[in-house]
Amino acid sequence: MSSSPKGQNALESSADSDTSEALVRRPVSKFTRVYRSPWFSVVVVGLISFTQPGIWNALNNTGAGGQQEPYLVNGANAITFGIMVFGCSIFGALANIYGLKPILIIGTLGYAPYSASLYVNNRYGNEWFVWLGATTCGIAASALWATEGAVALGYPHPEDRGKGTGIWLGLRELGQLIGSSIQLSLNVKQNKRGKVGYTTYLVLISLQCLGLPLAMLISPPNKVIRSDGTGIADPTKAKNFLGEMRKIGRLLTTKRILLLIPICIIGTWNGTYQGIYLTKYFSVRSRALGALTSGIAATAANIFWGWFFDLKYFKRPTLAKIVWGFFVAILLALFGWQVSNEHLYGNSPTKVTLDWALPGFGRGFAVNVLFRFMNESHYMFVYWLIGSFDQDVKTLTLTVSILRSVESVGSCLANGVGALKIKPMTNLIVAFVLFVVAIPTTTWVTFLVPERPTLNRDAEEDREETRVSGPIAVVVPKDLDLTL
């Protein structure tokens, strides 16, 4: 909740007065300015996302984690997201107590065991390891999801949050691009349906092991130095876990969060169907090609919307309405196309196997790629909306954790339904209906978007300001740590 302009000005004046008494001058090297810049941390968190969920997506977008049947992997994913329903909010609160960096490090420890379990299942048929890997992945993903968005949205200036989100999510898709390229090269001769070769997993697991050393390079918020020399208030002042959970409860009752819940729940539902679609109707090499082109489409979405959302041509509230109207029209058309395909393939008298060497491949393949572009565009839009309301890292961390918990509810339900042996058309119709239900609430929230983000009341109480003094020195509060 934001205070009145008059009250907010008073708070800012008070904060500036209190800060001026604590300012000291410290020399800052050029290397430190680069290393402690918001963009360095945004790039690093993007690379972490590339090695962790990016590689996970590369496997999932091949269909069923590269397996021949989708049911085991969808069941495992349901466990992963089930843990995240509660884990994201818990780790979001812990991040405001112990800092973003240690929670981010925890987020790099659980993805590789899950990929290893898929390798063991693919080669030896072992299943219990998949359930264990899904559990470790759920814990790690809870920590990573609660923190990576806070870095990408909270470290840059508010007017640069489109670029920050684009870099973060664009680098995540680099994981899918590289991972799917490896898969395609290893499975290029498999023009029948089935599972990918087990050597695929070994390469991807090695990439996921890079996440931990990368996490060591992230700067805590209180060490960040923006281009104009300003810093970021330390969000770890609160040491009361229950107090942070109460703040999450207060945020959860705000209108903007309640209105975003439906679109967050349905955001990944269609992605689960797409995995089933690829597994059911495409050859192994076409699935690998689908993962590669999906990554290209998603990267294109990240680059385009990262640029478009920061345009000064439109006012932010106007931009929100225009983009959402475009999304609704395109997604409704794509759902119609997908329903038509599913009806054609699902009711075929013979088993359908779409391969790039066969006629009719383009019709079935193109809609998958376009859906991937729109799913990623929708993802960026939701996080841009989040960044449009809250300015401070502390509130953003809690807001992101709430919505990622809600997102996990949708993913858990979608994968749970995907693990059942029901008709793919049923899964697709459910995804379509849920999207239609989310249209009114998301439209409403676009009418609430302010021109600029505001400080949360909790952040106003402990706000700190930093200023520049000279080309090689920064004036900072005494407790703002600029050491390497």
GROMACS .gro file of C-alpha atoms in nm:
model
  484
    1MET     CA    1   0.000   0.000   0.000
    2SER     CA    2   0.146   0.338  -0.095
    3SER     CA    3   0.111   0.648   0.122
    4SER     CA    4  -0.027   0.982   0.006
    5PRO     CA    5   0.210   1.204  -0.195
    6LYS     CA    6   0.238   1.450   0.089
    7GLY     CA    7   0.308   1.177   0.341
    8GLN     CA    8   0.551   1.008   0.107
    9ASN     CA    9   0.743   1.333   0.052
   10ALA     CA   10   0.767   1.374   0.426
   11LEU     CA   11   0.900   1.023   0.464
   12GLU     CA   12   1.154   1.081   0.183
   13SER     CA   13   1.269   1.408   0.341
   14SER     CA   14   1.308   1.234   0.674
   15ALA     CA   15   1.496   0.948   0.513
   16ASP     CA   16   1.729   1.189   0.333
   17SER     CA   17   1.793   1.379   0.655
   18ASP     CA   18   1.871   1.064   0.850
   19THR     CA   19   2.095   0.937   0.574
   20SER     CA   20   2.295   1.258   0.538
   21GLU     CA   21   2.429   1.213   0.890
   22ALA     CA   22   2.563   0.867   0.807
   23LEU     CA   23   2.729   0.936   0.471
   24VAL     CA   24   3.100   0.863   0.427
   25ARG     CA   25   3.326   0.886   0.121
   26ARG     CA   26   3.496   0.570  -0.005
   27PRO     CA   27   3.701   0.527  -0.323
   28VAL     CA   28   3.555   0.282  -0.575
   29SER     CA   29   3.764   0.131  -0.855
   30LYS     CA   30   3.641   0.090  -1.211
   31PHE     CA   31   3.650  -0.287  -1.168
   32THR     CA   32   3.429  -0.262  -0.860
   33ARG     CA   33   3.183  -0.043  -1.048
   34VAL     CA   34   3.152  -0.309  -1.318
   35TYR     CA   35   3.150  -0.606  -1.084
   36ARG     CA   36   2.897  -0.444  -0.850
   37SER     CA   37   2.678  -0.305  -1.128
   38PRO     CA   38   2.317  -0.425  -1.152
   39TRP     CA   39   2.375  -0.553  -1.504
   40PHE     CA   40   2.660  -0.782  -1.401
   41SER     CA   41   2.435  -0.948  -1.144
   42VAL     CA   42   2.142  -0.963  -1.389
   43VAL     CA   43   2.364  -1.137  -1.647
   44VAL     CA   44   2.496  -1.380  -1.385
   45VAL     CA   45   2.147  -1.464  -1.260
   46GLY     CA   46   2.048  -1.517  -1.622
   47LEU     CA   47   2.339  -1.758  -1.667
   48ILE     CA   48   2.235  -1.940  -1.350
   49SER     CA   49   1.886  -1.968  -1.492
   50PHE     CA   50   2.043  -2.097  -1.814
   51THR     CA   51   2.221  -2.379  -1.630
   52GLN     CA   52   1.929  -2.474  -1.405
   53PRO     CA   53   1.567  -2.425  -1.531
   54GLY     CA   54   1.703  -2.358  -1.882
   55ILE     CA   55   1.844  -2.711  -1.909
   56TRP     CA   56   1.535  -2.847  -1.732
   57ASN     CA   57   1.322  -2.676  -1.997
   58ALA     CA   58   1.542  -2.818  -2.273
   59LEU     CA   59   1.453  -3.167  -2.153
   60ASN     CA   60   1.086  -3.092  -2.090
   61ASN     CA   61   1.033  -2.923  -2.425
   62THR     CA   62   1.158  -3.237  -2.598
   63GLY     CA   63   0.842  -3.394  -2.458
   64ALA     CA   64   0.822  -3.598  -2.136
   65GLY     CA   65   1.177  -3.512  -2.035
   66GLY     CA   66   1.303  -3.704  -2.335
   67GLN     CA   67   1.118  -4.022  -2.237
   68GLN     CA   68   0.893  -4.229  -2.460
   69GLU     CA   69   0.584  -4.188  -2.239
   70PRO     CA   70   0.491  -3.867  -2.052
   71TYR     CA   71   0.328  -4.011  -1.740
   72LEU     CA   72   0.627  -4.072  -1.508
   73VAL     CA   73   0.787  -3.735  -1.583
   74ASN     CA   74   0.458  -3.545  -1.549
   75GLY     CA   75   0.404  -3.714  -1.212
   76ALA     CA   76   0.755  -3.616  -1.103
   77ASN     CA   77   0.696  -3.258  -1.217
   78ALA     CA   78   0.375  -3.252  -1.014
   79ILE     CA   79   0.583  -3.335  -0.705
   80THR     CA   80   0.837  -3.064  -0.792
   81PHE     CA   81   0.574  -2.795  -0.831
   82GLY     CA   82   0.378  -2.922  -0.532
   83ILE     CA   83   0.680  -2.849  -0.313
   84MET     CA   84   0.717  -2.509  -0.476
   85VAL     CA   85   0.360  -2.409  -0.387
   86PHE     CA   86   0.481  -2.356  -0.029
   87GLY     CA   87   0.856  -2.341  -0.087
   88CYS     CA   88   0.866  -2.023  -0.296
   89SER     CA   89   0.696  -1.810  -0.029
   90ILE     CA   90   0.906  -1.962   0.249
   91PHE     CA   91   1.232  -1.899   0.067
   92GLY     CA   92   1.113  -1.550  -0.027
   93ALA     CA   93   1.076  -1.470   0.344
   94LEU     CA   94   1.413  -1.630   0.421
   95ALA     CA   95   1.577  -1.420   0.147
   96ASN     CA   96   1.469  -1.103   0.327
   97ILE     CA   97   1.626  -1.237   0.647
   98TYR     CA   98   1.948  -1.404   0.531
   99GLY     CA   99   1.996  -1.231   0.196
  100LEU     CA  100   1.931  -1.312  -0.168
  101LYS     CA  101   2.273  -1.463  -0.236
  102PRO     CA  102   2.269  -1.760   0.010
  103ILE     CA  103   1.915  -1.853  -0.096
  104LEU     CA  104   2.020  -1.828  -0.461
  105ILE     CA  105   2.308  -2.067  -0.390
  106ILE     CA  106   2.063  -2.320  -0.245
  107GLY     CA  107   1.868  -2.283  -0.568
  108THR     CA  108   2.156  -2.429  -0.772
  109LEU     CA  109   2.186  -2.757  -0.581
  110GLY     CA  110   1.878  -2.961  -0.677
  111TYR     CA  111   1.837  -2.954  -1.055
  112ALA     CA  112   2.133  -3.177  -1.148
  113PRO     CA  113   2.014  -3.469  -0.931
  114TYR     CA  114   1.681  -3.463  -1.114
  115SER     CA  115   1.850  -3.470  -1.456
  116ALA     CA  116   2.069  -3.753  -1.328
  117SER     CA  117   1.758  -3.945  -1.227
  118LEU     CA  118   1.621  -3.910  -1.581
  119TYR     CA  119   1.948  -4.052  -1.714
  120VAL     CA  120   1.927  -4.351  -1.478
  121ASN     CA  121   1.562  -4.407  -1.572
  122ASN     CA  122   1.635  -4.375  -1.944
  123ARG     CA  123   1.922  -4.624  -1.931
  124TYR     CA  124   1.824  -4.868  -1.656
  125GLY     CA  125   1.450  -4.817  -1.604
  126ASN     CA  126   1.492  -4.704  -1.241
  127GLU     CA  127   1.193  -4.500  -1.115
  128TRP     CA  128   1.247  -4.428  -0.743
  129PHE     CA  129   1.542  -4.201  -0.823
  130VAL     CA  130   1.312  -3.989  -1.042
  131TRP     CA  131   1.083  -3.925  -0.742
  132LEU     CA  132   1.385  -3.833  -0.526
  133GLY     CA  133   1.524  -3.606  -0.798
  134ALA     CA  134   1.187  -3.437  -0.832
  135THR     CA  135   1.196  -3.362  -0.458
  136THR     CA  136   1.546  -3.209  -0.465
  137CYS     CA  137   1.448  -3.012  -0.774
  138GLY     CA  138   1.138  -2.879  -0.599
  139ILE     CA  139   1.339  -2.752  -0.302
  140ALA     CA  140   1.608  -2.592  -0.519
  141ALA     CA  141   1.358  -2.442  -0.762
  142SER     CA  142   1.167  -2.287  -0.469
  143ALA     CA  143   1.482  -2.105  -0.362
  144LEU     CA  144   1.584  -2.006  -0.714
  145TRP     CA  145   1.240  -1.890  -0.824
  146ALA     CA  146   1.204  -1.676  -0.510
  147THR     CA  147   1.530  -1.490  -0.572
  148GLU     CA  148   1.623  -1.473  -0.942
  149GLY     CA  149   1.325  -1.254  -1.032
  150ALA     CA  150   1.402  -1.019  -0.743
  151VAL     CA  151   1.755  -0.966  -0.880
  152ALA     CA  152   1.639  -0.913  -1.239
  153LEU     CA  153   1.357  -0.674  -1.142
  154GLY     CA  154   1.498  -0.507  -0.832
  155TYR     CA  155   1.862  -0.434  -0.915
  156PRO     CA  156   1.813  -0.212  -1.226
  157HIS     CA  157   1.633   0.121  -1.216
  158PRO     CA  158   1.251   0.092  -1.258
  159GLU     CA  159   1.265   0.230  -1.612
  160ASP     CA  160   1.511  -0.048  -1.709
  161ARG     CA  161   1.313  -0.342  -1.576
  162GLY     CA  162   1.199  -0.453  -1.919
  163LYS     CA  163   1.563  -0.497  -2.024
  164GLY     CA  164   1.646  -0.666  -1.694
  165THR     CA  165   1.364  -0.917  -1.738
  166GLY     CA  166   1.460  -0.971  -2.103
  167ILE     CA  167   1.825  -1.044  -2.018
  168TRP     CA  168   1.731  -1.280  -1.736
  169LEU     CA  169   1.474  -1.481  -1.929
  170GLY     CA  170   1.668  -1.457  -2.256
  171LEU     CA  171   1.975  -1.617  -2.099
  172ARG     CA  172   1.751  -1.882  -1.944
  173GLU     CA  173   1.640  -1.973  -2.295
  174LEU     CA  174   2.007  -2.002  -2.395
  175GLY     CA  175   2.001  -2.317  -2.182
  176GLN     CA  176   1.721  -2.455  -2.392
  177LEU     CA  177   1.895  -2.353  -2.715
  178ILE     CA  178   2.223  -2.521  -2.626
  179GLY     CA  179   2.058  -2.819  -2.461
  180SER     CA  180   1.820  -2.881  -2.749
  181SER     CA  181   2.099  -2.835  -3.004
  182ILE     CA  182   2.291  -3.109  -2.827
  183GLN     CA  183   1.981  -3.328  -2.824
  184LEU     CA  184   1.918  -3.272  -3.195
  185SER     CA  185   2.278  -3.354  -3.288
  186LEU     CA  186   2.268  -3.677  -3.086
  187ASN     CA  187   1.925  -3.788  -3.213
  188VAL     CA  188   1.918  -3.652  -3.568
  189LYS     CA  189   1.883  -4.000  -3.724
  190GLN     CA  190   1.588  -4.111  -3.508
  191ASN     CA  191   1.290  -4.054  -3.737
  192LYS     CA  192   1.056  -4.275  -3.531
  193ARG     CA  193   0.877  -4.218  -3.204
  194GLY     CA  194   1.059  -4.318  -2.884
  195LYS     CA  195   1.297  -4.173  -2.624
  196VAL     CA  196   1.617  -3.972  -2.669
  197GLY     CA  197   1.958  -4.135  -2.632
  198TYR     CA  198   2.093  -4.150  -2.277
  199THR     CA  199   2.420  -3.974  -2.372
  200THR     CA  200   2.212  -3.657  -2.407
  201TYR     CA  201   2.169  -3.638  -2.029
  202LEU     CA  202   2.541  -3.659  -1.950
  203VAL     CA  203   2.618  -3.339  -2.141
  204LEU     CA  204   2.324  -3.152  -1.989
  205ILE     CA  205   2.406  -3.261  -1.633
  206SER     CA  206   2.760  -3.127  -1.671
  207LEU     CA  207   2.619  -2.788  -1.772
  208GLN     CA  208   2.392  -2.780  -1.468
  209CYS     CA  209   2.691  -2.826  -1.239
  210LEU     CA  210   2.810  -2.476  -1.340
  211GLY     CA  211   2.525  -2.312  -1.148
  212LEU     CA  212   2.691  -2.321  -0.805
  213PRO     CA  213   3.014  -2.135  -0.896
  214LEU     CA  214   2.811  -1.879  -1.089
  215ALA     CA  215   2.594  -1.812  -0.783
  216MET     CA  216   2.908  -1.714  -0.590
  217LEU     CA  217   2.948  -1.411  -0.821
  218ILE     CA  218   2.613  -1.246  -0.736
  219SER     CA  219   2.634  -0.920  -0.541
  220PRO     CA  220   2.406  -0.877  -0.239
  221PRO     CA  221   2.167  -0.579  -0.281
  222ASN     CA  222   2.355  -0.358  -0.035
  223LYS     CA  223   2.673  -0.389  -0.244
  224VAL     CA  224   2.516  -0.299  -0.578
  225ILE     CA  225   2.618   0.032  -0.740
  226ARG     CA  226   2.391   0.160  -1.017
  227SER     CA  227   2.520   0.367  -1.310
  228ASP     CA  228   2.430   0.696  -1.139
  229GLY     CA  229   2.611   0.587  -0.823
  230THR     CA  230   2.299   0.509  -0.622
  231GLY     CA  231   2.279   0.188  -0.424
  232ILE     CA  232   2.003  -0.040  -0.300
  233ALA     CA  233   1.876  -0.058   0.057
  234ASP     CA  234   1.974  -0.372   0.245
  235PRO     CA  235   1.656  -0.585   0.260
  236THR     CA  236   1.790  -0.812   0.536
  237LYS     CA  237   1.718  -0.582   0.829
  238ALA     CA  238   1.416  -0.787   0.933
  239LYS     CA  239   1.523  -1.100   1.123
  240ASN     CA  240   1.174  -1.218   1.211
  241PHE     CA  241   1.054  -1.502   0.989
  242LEU     CA  242   0.696  -1.478   1.112
  243GLY     CA  243   0.703  -1.106   1.047
  244GLU     CA  244   0.805  -1.166   0.686
  245MET     CA  245   0.531  -1.426   0.646
  246ARG     CA  246   0.279  -1.172   0.779
  247LYS     CA  247   0.398  -0.927   0.513
  248ILE     CA  248   0.343  -1.198   0.254
  249GLY     CA  249  -0.009  -1.238   0.392
  250ARG     CA  250  -0.072  -0.863   0.360
  251LEU     CA  251   0.058  -0.857   0.004
  252LEU     CA  252  -0.154  -1.159  -0.083
  253THR     CA  253  -0.469  -0.962  -0.003
  254THR     CA  254  -0.382  -0.666  -0.226
  255LYS     CA  255  -0.600  -0.622  -0.533
  256ARG     CA  256  -0.315  -0.649  -0.786
  257ILE     CA  257  -0.194  -0.982  -0.646
  258LEU     CA  258  -0.543  -1.131  -0.627
  259LEU     CA  259  -0.613  -1.028  -0.986
  260LEU     CA  260  -0.285  -1.180  -1.111
  261ILE     CA  261  -0.351  -1.520  -0.950
  262PRO     CA  262  -0.560  -1.666  -1.237
  263ILE     CA  263  -0.311  -1.578  -1.512
  264CYS     CA  264  -0.024  -1.717  -1.301
  265ILE     CA  265  -0.210  -2.044  -1.244
  266ILE     CA  266  -0.281  -2.103  -1.613
  267GLY     CA  267   0.057  -1.973  -1.736
  268THR     CA  268   0.228  -2.313  -1.759
  269TRP     CA  269  -0.078  -2.533  -1.817
  270ASN     CA  270  -0.051  -2.519  -2.194
  271GLY     CA  271   0.321  -2.601  -2.171
  272THR     CA  272   0.232  -2.937  -2.011
  273TYR     CA  273  -0.004  -3.011  -2.298
  274GLN     CA  274   0.267  -2.921  -2.551
  275GLY     CA  275   0.496  -3.183  -2.396
  276ILE     CA  276   0.224  -3.446  -2.435
  277TYR     CA  277   0.155  -3.325  -2.791
  278LEU     CA  278   0.520  -3.368  -2.896
  279THR     CA  279   0.547  -3.709  -2.731
  280LYS     CA  280   0.225  -3.841  -2.886
  281TYR     CA  281   0.262  -3.726  -3.245
  282PHE     CA  282   0.627  -3.648  -3.330
  283SER     CA  283   0.941  -3.849  -3.407
  284VAL     CA  284   1.238  -3.824  -3.171
  285ARG     CA  285   1.437  -3.593  -3.398
  286SER     CA  286   1.131  -3.375  -3.459
  287ARG     CA  287   1.086  -3.343  -3.083
  288ALA     CA  288   1.449  -3.233  -3.052
  289LEU     CA  289   1.395  -2.985  -3.336
  290GLY     CA  290   1.081  -2.866  -3.156
  291ALA     CA  291   1.283  -2.798  -2.840
  292LEU     CA  292   1.543  -2.605  -3.041
  293THR     CA  293   1.295  -2.391  -3.236
  294SER     CA  294   1.092  -2.333  -2.920
  295GLY     CA  295   1.407  -2.197  -2.756
  296ILE     CA  296   1.468  -1.969  -3.053
  297ALA     CA  297   1.108  -1.847  -3.039
  298ALA     CA  298   1.129  -1.783  -2.665
  299THR     CA  299   1.460  -1.598  -2.700
  300ALA     CA  300   1.308  -1.381  -2.973
  301ALA     CA  301   1.019  -1.304  -2.736
  302ASN     CA  302   1.261  -1.208  -2.456
  303ILE     CA  303   1.462  -0.977  -2.680
  304PHE     CA  304   1.161  -0.810  -2.839
  305TRP     CA  305   0.956  -0.754  -2.526
  306GLY     CA  306   1.263  -0.656  -2.321
  307TRP     CA  307   1.308  -0.371  -2.569
  308PHE     CA  308   0.940  -0.293  -2.619
  309PHE     CA  309   0.845  -0.271  -2.250
  310ASP     CA  310   1.105   0.001  -2.188
  311LEU     CA  311   0.993   0.220  -2.478
  312LYS     CA  312   0.910   0.576  -2.372
  313TYR     CA  313   0.664   0.621  -2.661
  314PHE     CA  314   0.370   0.483  -2.461
  315LYS     CA  315   0.277   0.557  -2.104
  316ARG     CA  316   0.306   0.246  -1.890
  317PRO     CA  317  -0.072   0.203  -1.824
  318THR     CA  318  -0.146   0.239  -2.197
  319LEU     CA  319   0.127  -0.006  -2.288
  320ALA     CA  320  -0.015  -0.267  -2.048
  321LYS     CA  321  -0.360  -0.248  -2.208
  322ILE     CA  322  -0.228  -0.264  -2.567
  323VAL     CA  323  -0.002  -0.562  -2.504
  324TRP     CA  324  -0.265  -0.759  -2.314
  325GLY     CA  325  -0.524  -0.701  -2.590
  326PHE     CA  326  -0.274  -0.831  -2.846
  327PHE     CA  327  -0.200  -1.139  -2.632
  328VAL     CA  328  -0.567  -1.227  -2.594
  329ALA     CA  329  -0.636  -1.211  -2.967
  330ILE     CA  330  -0.331  -1.419  -3.069
  331LEU     CA  331  -0.367  -1.682  -2.796
  332LEU     CA  332  -0.735  -1.741  -2.872
  333ALA     CA  333  -0.644  -1.795  -3.239
  334LEU     CA  334  -0.364  -2.037  -3.146
  335PHE     CA  335  -0.594  -2.237  -2.920
  336GLY     CA  336  -0.835  -2.274  -3.211
  337TRP     CA  337  -0.553  -2.397  -3.435
  338GLN     CA  338  -0.431  -2.642  -3.170
  339VAL     CA  339  -0.779  -2.785  -3.110
  340SER     CA  340  -0.811  -2.844  -3.484
  341ASN     CA  341  -0.477  -3.029  -3.493
  342GLU     CA  342  -0.558  -3.239  -3.188
  343HIS     CA  343  -0.892  -3.340  -3.336
  344LEU     CA  344  -0.722  -3.440  -3.663
  345TYR     CA  345  -0.439  -3.642  -3.508
  346GLY     CA  346  -0.631  -3.786  -3.214
  347ASN     CA  347  -0.908  -3.925  -3.438
  348SER     CA  348  -0.681  -4.054  -3.712
  349PRO     CA  349  -0.751  -4.422  -3.804
  350THR     CA  350  -0.374  -4.486  -3.803
  351LYS     CA  351  -0.113  -4.383  -3.549
  352VAL     CA  352   0.029  -4.040  -3.639
  353THR     CA  353   0.407  -3.985  -3.639
  354LEU     CA  354   0.505  -3.640  -3.766
  355ASP     CA  355   0.860  -3.618  -3.901
  356TRP     CA  356   1.020  -3.331  -4.090
  357ALA     CA  357   1.068  -3.556  -4.394
  358LEU     CA  358   0.694  -3.626  -4.421
  359PRO     CA  359   0.411  -3.413  -4.565
  360GLY     CA  360   0.186  -3.228  -4.320
  361PHE     CA  361   0.470  -3.170  -4.074
  362GLY     CA  362   0.453  -2.789  -4.094
  363ARG     CA  363   0.090  -2.765  -3.984
  364GLY     CA  364   0.149  -2.963  -3.666
  365PHE     CA  365   0.492  -2.814  -3.593
  366ALA     CA  366   0.432  -2.442  -3.647
  367VAL     CA  367   0.162  -2.408  -3.384
  368ASN     CA  368   0.395  -2.555  -3.121
  369VAL     CA  369   0.661  -2.295  -3.199
  370LEU     CA  370   0.411  -2.006  -3.201
  371PHE     CA  371   0.263  -2.120  -2.870
  372ARG     CA  372   0.613  -2.124  -2.723
  373PHE     CA  373   0.666  -1.765  -2.839
  374MET     CA  374   0.338  -1.655  -2.683
  375ASN     CA  375   0.390  -1.851  -2.361
  376GLU     CA  376   0.725  -1.677  -2.309
  377SER     CA  377   0.572  -1.341  -2.405
  378HIS     CA  378   0.299  -1.395  -2.147
  379TYR     CA  379   0.563  -1.488  -1.889
  380MET     CA  380   0.755  -1.165  -1.952
  381PHE     CA  381   0.434  -0.962  -1.942
  382VAL     CA  382   0.338  -1.094  -1.598
  383TYR     CA  383   0.679  -1.012  -1.450
  384TRP     CA  384   0.681  -0.671  -1.615
  385LEU     CA  385   0.344  -0.608  -1.450
  386ILE     CA  386   0.489  -0.708  -1.113
  387GLY     CA  387   0.777  -0.465  -1.160
  388SER     CA  388   0.531  -0.190  -1.252
  389PHE     CA  389   0.382  -0.181  -0.902
  390ASP     CA  390   0.667  -0.223  -0.652
  391GLN     CA  391   0.996  -0.034  -0.647
  392ASP     CA  392   1.203  -0.180  -0.363
  393VAL     CA  393   1.385  -0.514  -0.368
  394LYS     CA  394   1.238  -0.621  -0.035
  395THR     CA  395   0.878  -0.599  -0.154
  396LEU     CA  396   0.966  -0.738  -0.498
  397THR     CA  397   1.123  -1.045  -0.338
  398LEU     CA  398   0.805  -1.120  -0.146
  399THR     CA  399   0.578  -1.038  -0.441
  400VAL     CA  400   0.774  -1.260  -0.679
  401SER     CA  401   0.775  -1.543  -0.425
  402ILE     CA  402   0.396  -1.519  -0.385
  403LEU     CA  403   0.324  -1.527  -0.756
  404ARG     CA  404   0.574  -1.805  -0.818
  405SER     CA  405   0.401  -2.007  -0.546
  406VAL     CA  406   0.073  -1.946  -0.727
  407GLU     CA  407   0.238  -2.035  -1.057
  408SER     CA  408   0.352  -2.358  -0.896
  409VAL     CA  409  -0.007  -2.440  -0.803
  410GLY     CA  410  -0.096  -2.427  -1.172
  411SER     CA  411   0.210  -2.628  -1.274
  412CYS     CA  412   0.140  -2.890  -1.006
  413LEU     CA  413  -0.220  -2.930  -1.121
  414ALA     CA  414  -0.125  -2.928  -1.490
  415ASN     CA  415   0.142  -3.193  -1.446
  416GLY     CA  416  -0.087  -3.393  -1.218
  417VAL     CA  417  -0.351  -3.401  -1.490
  418GLY     CA  418  -0.077  -3.473  -1.744
  419ALA     CA  419   0.033  -3.774  -1.540
  420LEU     CA  420  -0.314  -3.927  -1.575
  421LYS     CA  421  -0.384  -4.131  -1.884
  422ILE     CA  422  -0.659  -3.905  -2.011
  423LYS     CA  423  -0.710  -3.788  -2.368
  424PRO     CA  424  -0.478  -3.504  -2.474
  425MET     CA  425  -0.784  -3.316  -2.603
  426THR     CA  426  -0.919  -3.305  -2.247
  427ASN     CA  427  -0.596  -3.147  -2.124
  428LEU     CA  428  -0.602  -2.895  -2.407
  429ILE     CA  429  -0.966  -2.795  -2.346
  430VAL     CA  430  -0.893  -2.742  -1.976
  431ALA     CA  431  -0.600  -2.514  -2.068
  432PHE     CA  432  -0.824  -2.317  -2.304
  433VAL     CA  433  -1.107  -2.275  -2.051
  434LEU     CA  434  -0.865  -2.160  -1.780
  435PHE     CA  435  -0.717  -1.901  -2.012
  436VAL     CA  436  -1.062  -1.764  -2.092
  437VAL     CA  437  -1.139  -1.744  -1.719
  438ALA     CA  438  -0.819  -1.543  -1.660
  439ILE     CA  439  -0.897  -1.281  -1.927
  440PRO     CA  440  -1.129  -1.056  -1.714
  441THR     CA  441  -0.903  -1.046  -1.407
  442THR     CA  442  -0.588  -0.978  -1.606
  443THR     CA  443  -0.769  -0.707  -1.802
  444TRP     CA  444  -0.870  -0.549  -1.470
  445VAL     CA  445  -0.513  -0.545  -1.340
  446THR     CA  446  -0.390  -0.366  -1.655
  447PHE     CA  447  -0.620  -0.079  -1.556
  448LEU     CA  448  -0.441  -0.056  -1.220
  449VAL     CA  449  -0.088  -0.021  -1.360
  450PRO     CA  450   0.069   0.310  -1.241
  451GLU     CA  451   0.302   0.526  -1.447
  452ARG     CA  452   0.585   0.456  -1.203
  453PRO     CA  453   0.639   0.195  -0.928
  454THR     CA  454   0.586   0.310  -0.569
  455LEU     CA  455   0.762   0.230  -0.246
  456ASN     CA  456   0.586  -0.014  -0.015
  457ARG     CA  457   0.511   0.120   0.333
  458ASP     CA  458   0.747  -0.137   0.493
  459ALA     CA  459   1.023  -0.026   0.259
  460GLU     CA  460   0.961   0.342   0.335
  461GLU     CA  461   1.026   0.277   0.701
  462ASP     CA  462   1.379   0.148   0.645
  463ARG     CA  463   1.463   0.325   0.320
  464GLU     CA  464   1.824   0.425   0.255
  465GLU     CA  465   1.956   0.654  -0.018
  466THR     CA  466   2.301   0.665  -0.181
  467ARG     CA  467   2.459   0.940  -0.394
  468VAL     CA  468   2.749   0.990  -0.630
  469SER     CA  469   3.044   1.215  -0.556
  470GLY     CA  470   3.308   1.235  -0.829
  471PRO     CA  471   3.398   0.992  -1.107
  472ILE     CA  472   3.584   0.743  -0.889
  473ALA     CA  473   3.414   0.777  -0.554
  474VAL     CA  474   3.069   0.698  -0.423
  475VAL     CA  475   2.902   0.855  -0.121
  476VAL     CA  476   2.729   0.578   0.067
  477PRO     CA  477   2.575   0.499   0.405
  478LYS     CA  478   2.822   0.355   0.656
  479ASP     CA  479   2.652   0.013   0.647
  480LEU     CA  480   2.658  -0.012   0.265
  481ASP     CA  481   2.937  -0.264   0.206
  482LEU     CA  482   3.136  -0.206  -0.117
  483THR     CA  483   3.411  -0.456  -0.048
  484LEU     CA  484   3.471  -0.738  -0.293
   0.00000   0.00000   0.00000
